[in-house]
PDB file of C-alpha atoms in Angstrom:
ATOM      1  CA  UNK A1360    -100.332 203.087  10.627  1.00  0.00           C
ATOM      2  CA  UNK A1361     -98.700 202.443  13.898  1.00  0.00           C
ATOM      3  CA  UNK A1362     -96.202 199.785  14.566  1.00  0.00           C
ATOM      4  CA  UNK A1363     -98.766 197.727  16.476  1.00  0.00           C
ATOM      5  CA  UNK A1364    -101.252 197.802  13.548  1.00  0.00           C
ATOM      6  CA  UNK A1365     -98.575 196.726  11.137  1.00  0.00           C
ATOM      7  CA  UNK A1366     -97.461 194.074  13.541  1.00  0.00           C
ATOM      8  CA  UNK A1367    -101.134 192.609  13.736  1.00  0.00           C
ATOM      9  CA  UNK A1368    -101.134 192.574   9.918  1.00  0.00           C
ATOM     10  CA  UNK A1369     -97.640 190.902   9.783  1.00  0.00           C
ATOM     11  CA  UNK A1370     -98.580 188.192  12.350  1.00  0.00           C
ATOM     12  CA  UNK A1371    -101.721 187.385  10.418  1.00  0.00           C
ATOM     13  CA  UNK A1372     -99.688 187.132   7.257  1.00  0.00           C
ATOM     14  CA  UNK A1373     -97.125 184.896   8.826  1.00  0.00           C
ATOM     15  CA  UNK A1374     -99.851 182.509  10.302  1.00  0.00           C
ATOM     16  CA  UNK A1375    -101.444 182.358   6.881  1.00  0.00           C
ATOM     17  CA  UNK A1376     -98.325 181.673   5.172  1.00  0.00           C
ATOM     18  CA  UNK A1377     -98.367 184.927   2.998  1.00  0.00           C
ATOM     19  CA  UNK A1378     -94.643 185.441   3.251  1.00  0.00           C
ATOM     20  CA  UNK A1379     -94.478 188.411   0.740  1.00  0.00           C
ATOM     21  CA  UNK A1380     -97.294 190.209   2.603  1.00  0.00           C
ATOM     22  CA  UNK A1381     -95.468 189.499   5.916  1.00  0.00           C
ATOM     23  CA  UNK A1382     -92.313 190.804   4.537  1.00  0.00           C
ATOM     24  CA  UNK A1383     -93.864 194.031   3.281  1.00  0.00           C
ATOM     25  CA  UNK A1384     -95.488 194.653   6.627  1.00  0.00           C
ATOM     26  CA  UNK A1385     -92.247 193.938   8.616  1.00  0.00           C
ATOM     27  CA  UNK A1386     -90.382 196.212   6.414  1.00  0.00           C
ATOM     28  CA  UNK A1387     -92.922 199.034   7.276  1.00  0.00           C
ATOM     29  CA  UNK A1388     -92.333 198.310  10.852  1.00  0.00           C
ATOM     30  CA  UNK A1389     -88.521 198.478  10.656  1.00  0.00           C
ATOM     31  CA  UNK A1390     -88.786 201.831   9.098  1.00  0.00           C
ATOM     32  CA  UNK A1391     -89.707 202.912  12.573  1.00  0.00           C
ATOM     33  CA  UNK A1392     -87.710 200.500  14.540  1.00  0.00           C
ATOM     34  CA  UNK A1393     -84.748 199.548  12.385  1.00  0.00           C
ATOM     35  CA  UNK A1394     -82.716 197.767  15.139  1.00  0.00           C
ATOM     36  CA  UNK A1395     -85.412 195.613  16.740  1.00  0.00           C
ATOM     37  CA  UNK A1396     -84.230 192.174  17.085  1.00  0.00           C
ATOM     38  CA  UNK A1397     -87.568 190.785  17.199  1.00  0.00           C
ATOM     39  CA  UNK A1398     -88.794 192.350  13.841  1.00  0.00           C
ATOM     40  CA  UNK A1399     -85.657 191.503  12.142  1.00  0.00           C
ATOM     41  CA  UNK A1400     -85.936 187.935  13.179  1.00  0.00           C
ATOM     42  CA  UNK A1401     -89.447 187.827  11.817  1.00  0.00           C
ATOM     43  CA  UNK A1402     -88.432 189.396   8.585  1.00  0.00           C
ATOM     44  CA  UNK A1403     -85.481 186.802   8.232  1.00  0.00           C
ATOM     45  CA  UNK A1404     -88.004 184.161   8.647  1.00  0.00           C
ATOM     46  CA  UNK A1405     -90.443 185.676   5.987  1.00  0.00           C
ATOM     47  CA  UNK A1406     -87.411 185.911   3.598  1.00  0.00           C
ATOM     48  CA  UNK A1407     -86.232 182.301   4.400  1.00  0.00           C
ATOM     49  CA  UNK A1408     -89.741 180.976   3.701  1.00  0.00           C
ATOM     50  CA  UNK A1409     -89.663 182.645   0.297  1.00  0.00           C
ATOM     51  CA  UNK A1410     -86.261 181.010  -0.547  1.00  0.00           C
ATOM     52  CA  UNK A1411     -84.320 184.134  -0.305  1.00  0.00           C
ATOM     53  CA  UNK A1412     -81.545 182.600   1.752  1.00  0.00           C
ATOM     54  CA  UNK A1413     -78.834 185.125   1.169  1.00  0.00           C
ATOM     55  CA  UNK A1414     -81.181 187.902   2.086  1.00  0.00           C
ATOM     56  CA  UNK A1415     -82.441 186.126   5.053  1.00  0.00           C
ATOM     57  CA  UNK A1416     -78.813 185.511   6.369  1.00  0.00           C
ATOM     58  CA  UNK A1417     -78.105 189.362   6.152  1.00  0.00           C
ATOM     59  CA  UNK A1418     -81.313 190.170   8.091  1.00  0.00           C
ATOM     60  CA  UNK A1419     -80.731 187.429  10.792  1.00  0.00           C
ATOM     61  CA  UNK A1420     -77.115 188.512  11.372  1.00  0.00           C
ATOM     62  CA  UNK A1421     -78.402 192.062  11.949  1.00  0.00           C
ATOM     63  CA  UNK A1422     -80.974 190.582  14.433  1.00  0.00           C
ATOM     64  CA  UNK A1423     -78.116 188.954  16.417  1.00  0.00           C
ATOM     65  CA  UNK A1424     -75.858 192.104  16.143  1.00  0.00           C
ATOM     66  CA  UNK A1425     -78.729 194.159  17.391  1.00  0.00           C
ATOM     67  CA  UNK A1426     -78.945 192.165  20.599  1.00  0.00           C
ATOM     68  CA  UNK A1427     -81.252 189.351  19.793  1.00  0.00           C
ATOM     69  CA  UNK A1428     -80.951 186.487  22.322  1.00  0.00           C
ATOM     70  CA  UNK A1429     -83.710 184.050  21.312  1.00  0.00           C
ATOM     71  CA  UNK A1430     -82.155 180.751  20.055  1.00  0.00           C
ATOM     72  CA  UNK A1431     -84.450 180.600  17.121  1.00  0.00           C
ATOM     73  CA  UNK A1432     -82.613 183.439  15.488  1.00  0.00           C
ATOM     74  CA  UNK A1433     -79.354 181.572  15.065  1.00  0.00           C
ATOM     75  CA  UNK A1434     -81.302 178.486  14.253  1.00  0.00           C
ATOM     76  CA  UNK A1435     -82.837 180.281  11.352  1.00  0.00           C
ATOM     77  CA  UNK A1436     -79.431 181.703  10.411  1.00  0.00           C
ATOM     78  CA  UNK A1437     -78.262 178.032  10.255  1.00  0.00           C
ATOM     79  CA  UNK A1438     -81.263 177.175   7.959  1.00  0.00           C
ATOM     80  CA  UNK A1439     -80.342 180.114   5.701  1.00  0.00           C
ATOM     81  CA  UNK A1440     -76.707 178.953   5.562  1.00  0.00           C
ATOM     82  CA  UNK A1441     -77.764 175.382   4.970  1.00  0.00           C
ATOM     83  CA  UNK A1442     -79.798 176.404   2.084  1.00  0.00           C
ATOM     84  CA  UNK A1443     -76.618 177.983   0.647  1.00  0.00           C
ATOM     85  CA  UNK A1444     -74.718 174.691   1.272  1.00  0.00           C
ATOM     86  CA  UNK A1445     -72.349 176.502   3.542  1.00  0.00           C
ATOM     87  CA  UNK A1446     -72.004 173.533   5.863  1.00  0.00           C
ATOM     88  CA  UNK A1447     -69.389 174.825   8.275  1.00  0.00           C
ATOM     89  CA  UNK A1448     -71.084 178.231   8.746  1.00  0.00           C
ATOM     90  CA  UNK A1449     -74.424 176.557   9.164  1.00  0.00           C
ATOM     91  CA  UNK A1450     -73.030 174.130  11.816  1.00  0.00           C
ATOM     92  CA  UNK A1451     -71.651 177.044  13.715  1.00  0.00           C
ATOM     93  CA  UNK A1452     -74.938 178.849  13.665  1.00  0.00           C
ATOM     94  CA  UNK A1453     -76.884 175.714  15.087  1.00  0.00           C
ATOM     95  CA  UNK A1454     -74.131 175.275  17.606  1.00  0.00           C
ATOM     96  CA  UNK A1455     -74.764 178.908  18.651  1.00  0.00           C
ATOM     97  CA  UNK A1456     -78.529 178.100  18.867  1.00  0.00           C
ATOM     98  CA  UNK A1457     -77.861 175.210  21.225  1.00  0.00           C
ATOM     99  CA  UNK A1458     -75.504 177.393  23.226  1.00  0.00           C
ATOM    100  CA  UNK A1459     -78.298 179.978  23.578  1.00  0.00           C
ATOM    101  CA  UNK A1460     -80.523 177.184  25.081  1.00  0.00           C
ATOM    102  CA  UNK A1461     -82.263 175.449  22.264  1.00  0.00           C
ATOM    103  CA  UNK A1462     -84.135 172.439  23.381  1.00  0.00           C
ATOM    104  CA  UNK A1463     -85.554 171.646  19.951  1.00  0.00           C
ATOM    105  CA  UNK A1464     -84.813 168.398  18.168  1.00  0.00           C
ATOM    106  CA  UNK A1465     -85.026 170.413  14.997  1.00  0.00           C
ATOM    107  CA  UNK A1466     -81.748 172.211  15.850  1.00  0.00           C
ATOM    108  CA  UNK A1467     -80.004 169.022  16.423  1.00  0.00           C
ATOM    109  CA  UNK A1468     -81.446 167.406  13.416  1.00  0.00           C
ATOM    110  CA  UNK A1469     -80.450 170.300  11.186  1.00  0.00           C
ATOM    111  CA  UNK A1470     -76.907 170.307  12.889  1.00  0.00           C
ATOM    112  CA  UNK A1471     -76.355 166.615  12.280  1.00  0.00           C
ATOM    113  CA  UNK A1472     -77.621 166.926   8.687  1.00  0.00           C
ATOM    114  CA  UNK A1473     -74.938 169.569   7.919  1.00  0.00           C
ATOM    115  CA  UNK A1474     -72.127 167.559   9.668  1.00  0.00           C
ATOM    116  CA  UNK A1475     -73.085 164.595   7.574  1.00  0.00           C
ATOM    117  CA  UNK A1476     -73.007 166.776   4.486  1.00  0.00           C
ATOM    118  CA  UNK A1477     -69.627 167.858   5.404  1.00  0.00           C
ATOM    119  CA  UNK A1478     -68.424 164.145   5.488  1.00  0.00           C
ATOM    120  CA  UNK A1479     -65.700 162.694   7.629  1.00  0.00           C
ATOM    121  CA  UNK A1480     -66.290 161.840  11.330  1.00  0.00           C
ATOM    122  CA  UNK A1481     -67.672 165.078  12.376  1.00  0.00           C
ATOM    123  CA  UNK A1482     -71.203 163.687  12.919  1.00  0.00           C
ATOM    124  CA  UNK A1483     -70.038 160.929  15.053  1.00  0.00           C
ATOM    125  CA  UNK A1484     -67.803 163.210  17.048  1.00  0.00           C
ATOM    126  CA  UNK A1485     -70.748 165.544  17.800  1.00  0.00           C
ATOM    127  CA  UNK A1486     -72.996 162.425  18.719  1.00  0.00           C
ATOM    128  CA  UNK A1487     -70.208 161.241  21.074  1.00  0.00           C
ATOM    129  CA  UNK A1488     -70.135 164.689  22.693  1.00  0.00           C
ATOM    130  CA  UNK A1489     -73.834 164.717  23.240  1.00  0.00           C
ATOM    131  CA  UNK A1490     -73.801 161.266  24.716  1.00  0.00           C
ATOM    132  CA  UNK A1491     -70.780 162.243  26.986  1.00  0.00           C
ATOM    133  CA  UNK A1492     -72.813 165.036  28.483  1.00  0.00           C
ATOM    134  CA  UNK A1493     -75.457 162.618  29.778  1.00  0.00           C
ATOM    135  CA  UNK A1494     -75.582 160.327  32.756  1.00  0.00           C
ATOM    136  CA  UNK A1495     -75.682 156.555  31.859  1.00  0.00           C
ATOM    137  CA  UNK A1496     -77.817 154.664  30.882  1.00  0.00           C
ATOM    138  CA  UNK A1497     -79.185 157.104  28.347  1.00  0.00           C
ATOM    139  CA  UNK A1498     -82.893 157.885  28.819  1.00  0.00           C
ATOM    140  CA  UNK A1499     -84.237 156.190  25.645  1.00  0.00           C
ATOM    141  CA  UNK A1500     -87.824 155.772  27.197  1.00  0.00           C
ATOM    142  CA  UNK A1501     -88.127 159.662  27.427  1.00  0.00           C
ATOM    143  CA  UNK A1502     -85.366 160.689  24.929  1.00  0.00           C
ATOM    144  CA  UNK A1503     -83.754 164.194  25.075  1.00  0.00           C
ATOM    145  CA  UNK A1504     -83.917 166.573  22.144  1.00  0.00           C
ATOM    146  CA  UNK A1505     -80.523 165.456  20.873  1.00  0.00           C
ATOM    147  CA  UNK A1506     -81.642 161.894  20.874  1.00  0.00           C
ATOM    148  CA  UNK A1507     -84.840 162.578  18.922  1.00  0.00           C
ATOM    149  CA  UNK A1508     -82.845 164.641  16.455  1.00  0.00           C
ATOM    150  CA  UNK A1509     -80.296 161.895  16.039  1.00  0.00           C
ATOM    151  CA  UNK A1510     -83.136 159.359  15.482  1.00  0.00           C
ATOM    152  CA  UNK A1511     -84.791 161.748  12.828  1.00  0.00           C
ATOM    153  CA  UNK A1512     -81.527 162.344  10.989  1.00  0.00           C
ATOM    154  CA  UNK A1513     -80.744 158.717  10.781  1.00  0.00           C
ATOM    155  CA  UNK A1514     -84.037 157.640   9.412  1.00  0.00           C
ATOM    156  CA  UNK A1515     -84.161 160.662   7.002  1.00  0.00           C
ATOM    157  CA  UNK A1516     -80.711 160.059   5.599  1.00  0.00           C
ATOM    158  CA  UNK A1517     -81.031 156.325   5.838  1.00  0.00           C
ATOM    159  CA  UNK A1518     -77.542 155.969   7.503  1.00  0.00           C
ATOM    160  CA  UNK A1519     -77.019 152.614   8.595  1.00  0.00           C
ATOM    161  CA  UNK A1520     -73.727 153.561  10.372  1.00  0.00           C
ATOM    162  CA  UNK A1521     -75.528 156.111  12.426  1.00  0.00           C
ATOM    163  CA  UNK A1522     -78.279 153.403  13.192  1.00  0.00           C
ATOM    164  CA  UNK A1523     -75.589 151.040  14.511  1.00  0.00           C
ATOM    165  CA  UNK A1524     -74.155 153.768  16.734  1.00  0.00           C
ATOM    166  CA  UNK A1525     -77.652 154.626  18.092  1.00  0.00           C
ATOM    167  CA  UNK A1526     -78.273 150.808  18.904  1.00  0.00           C
ATOM    168  CA  UNK A1527     -74.941 150.597  20.608  1.00  0.00           C
ATOM    169  CA  UNK A1528     -76.099 153.401  22.873  1.00  0.00           C
ATOM    170  CA  UNK A1529     -79.178 151.448  23.608  1.00  0.00           C
ATOM    171  CA  UNK A1530     -81.806 152.894  21.299  1.00  0.00           C
ATOM    172  CA  UNK A1531     -84.896 150.891  21.251  1.00  0.00           C
ATOM    173  CA  UNK A1532     -86.558 152.265  18.071  1.00  0.00           C
ATOM    174  CA  UNK A1533     -87.600 149.367  15.809  1.00  0.00           C
ATOM    175  CA  UNK A1534     -87.026 151.433  12.683  1.00  0.00           C
ATOM    176  CA  UNK A1535     -83.412 152.149  13.870  1.00  0.00           C
ATOM    177  CA  UNK A1536     -82.728 148.428  14.589  1.00  0.00           C
ATOM    178  CA  UNK A1537     -84.098 147.442  11.221  1.00  0.00           C
ATOM    179  CA  UNK A1538     -81.800 149.933   9.428  1.00  0.00           C
ATOM    180  CA  UNK A1539     -78.822 148.762  11.434  1.00  0.00           C
ATOM    181  CA  UNK A1540     -79.055 145.014  11.077  1.00  0.00           C
ATOM    182  CA  UNK A1541     -80.325 145.226   7.616  1.00  0.00           C
ATOM    183  CA  UNK A1542     -76.973 146.589   6.673  1.00  0.00           C
ATOM    184  CA  UNK A1543     -75.212 144.023   8.713  1.00  0.00           C
ATOM    185  CA  UNK A1544     -77.056 141.266   6.668  1.00  0.00           C
ATOM    186  CA  UNK A1545     -76.407 143.074   3.426  1.00  0.00           C
ATOM    187  CA  UNK A1546     -72.578 142.824   4.236  1.00  0.00           C
ATOM    188  CA  UNK A1547     -73.113 139.248   5.457  1.00  0.00           C
ATOM    189  CA  UNK A1548     -71.864 140.190   8.916  1.00  0.00           C
ATOM    190  CA  UNK A1549     -73.963 137.652  10.696  1.00  0.00           C
ATOM    191  CA  UNK A1550     -72.148 138.252  14.056  1.00  0.00           C
ATOM    192  CA  UNK A1551     -73.090 142.004  14.024  1.00  0.00           C
ATOM    193  CA  UNK A1552     -76.706 141.150  13.101  1.00  0.00           C
ATOM    194  CA  UNK A1553     -76.971 138.684  15.752  1.00  0.00           C
ATOM    195  CA  UNK A1554     -75.559 141.187  18.338  1.00  0.00           C
ATOM    196  CA  UNK A1555     -78.192 143.821  17.315  1.00  0.00           C
ATOM    197  CA  UNK A1556     -80.956 141.109  17.504  1.00  0.00           C
ATOM    198  CA  UNK A1557     -79.728 140.219  21.038  1.00  0.00           C
ATOM    199  CA  UNK A1558     -79.770 143.759  21.992  1.00  0.00           C
ATOM    200  CA  UNK A1559     -83.323 144.140  20.753  1.00  0.00           C
ATOM    201  CA  UNK A1560     -84.316 141.128  22.885  1.00  0.00           C
ATOM    202  CA  UNK A1561     -82.568 142.292  25.972  1.00  0.00           C
ATOM    203  CA  UNK A1562     -82.524 145.992  25.704  1.00  0.00           C
ATOM    204  CA  UNK A1563     -82.956 148.565  28.406  1.00  0.00           C
ATOM    205  CA  UNK A1564     -86.478 149.439  27.365  1.00  0.00           C
ATOM    206  CA  UNK A1565     -89.606 147.285  26.731  1.00  0.00           C
ATOM    207  CA  UNK A1566     -91.222 150.353  24.908  1.00  0.00           C
ATOM    208  CA  UNK A1567     -90.781 148.581  21.570  1.00  0.00           C
ATOM    209  CA  UNK A1568     -90.298 144.634  22.072  1.00  0.00           C
ATOM    210  CA  UNK A1569     -88.821 142.658  19.232  1.00  0.00           C
ATOM    211  CA  UNK A1570     -91.084 142.128  16.320  1.00  0.00           C
ATOM    212  CA  UNK A1571     -91.799 138.417  15.555  1.00  0.00           C
ATOM    213  CA  UNK A1572     -90.000 138.822  12.346  1.00  0.00           C
ATOM    214  CA  UNK A1573     -86.991 139.769  14.519  1.00  0.00           C
ATOM    215  CA  UNK A1574     -87.248 136.917  16.753  1.00  0.00           C
ATOM    216  CA  UNK A1575     -87.507 134.576  13.583  1.00  0.00           C
ATOM    217  CA  UNK A1576     -84.479 136.208  12.145  1.00  0.00           C
ATOM    218  CA  UNK A1577     -82.713 135.819  15.295  1.00  0.00           C
ATOM    219  CA  UNK A1578     -83.190 132.006  15.260  1.00  0.00           C
ATOM    220  CA  UNK A1579     -82.145 131.696  11.626  1.00  0.00           C
ATOM    221  CA  UNK A1580     -78.967 133.626  12.177  1.00  0.00           C
ATOM    222  CA  UNK A1581     -78.120 131.576  15.266  1.00  0.00           C
ATOM    223  CA  UNK A1582     -78.631 128.324  13.208  1.00  0.00           C
ATOM    224  CA  UNK A1583     -76.432 129.769  10.348  1.00  0.00           C
ATOM    225  CA  UNK A1584     -73.615 130.645  12.811  1.00  0.00           C
ATOM    226  CA  UNK A1585     -73.865 127.257  14.236  1.00  0.00           C
ATOM    227  CA  UNK A1586     -73.328 125.742  10.692  1.00  0.00           C
ATOM    228  CA  UNK A1587     -76.908 124.447  10.362  1.00  0.00           C
ATOM    229  CA  UNK A1588     -79.180 124.769   7.339  1.00  0.00           C
ATOM    230  CA  UNK A1589     -82.125 126.865   8.585  1.00  0.00           C
ATOM    231  CA  UNK A1590     -84.297 125.535   5.870  1.00  0.00           C
ATOM    232  CA  UNK A1591     -86.325 122.302   6.364  1.00  0.00           C
TER     233      UNK A1591
END
């Protein structure tokens, strides 16, 4: 069979999620075009979807060495390294995808996930770098890929500290607000909770106005801070 015939078969297998069939077809193609970045990239994806992270890493590195320039290749490499819990290497791969022009919030989300897994302040430093590259105020009504990725990471991980950072940048997502001031209340930090609720009421966007429960909570906290008993 020709490369084109095998490629039709491989693409159909990929579309159907038949990863082993796709792998076999792509290996047939690579017998005739062993240094094709495109086909190596597809093979790496088929291997990754079968859970063969180490094998996928090798193939995706070959794709890059062969001259591949599509940002999805280092993104997939990051996924393969992340699956092996090699956080530093995975972060470098996702950064390469961003440098190659990735405009996908998935790249940012996965990068922030591995930085969070590494621990320390690296996730906040990267968020600060994203924010520093933007003009102010940040466009929360039509968020950029890095903002969408940051929101997804925060909600997936349930990180109240990331939620507080996003709120401080003007994020108007109600789920982010709830996570941030829920943690503030759990720590009995009423000033912080009230500041977050003030921000919800006077934020830069009316895209998600404060929920009635937020407004009621606002009033109760103000009464507590004033030394009053909020209960009748």
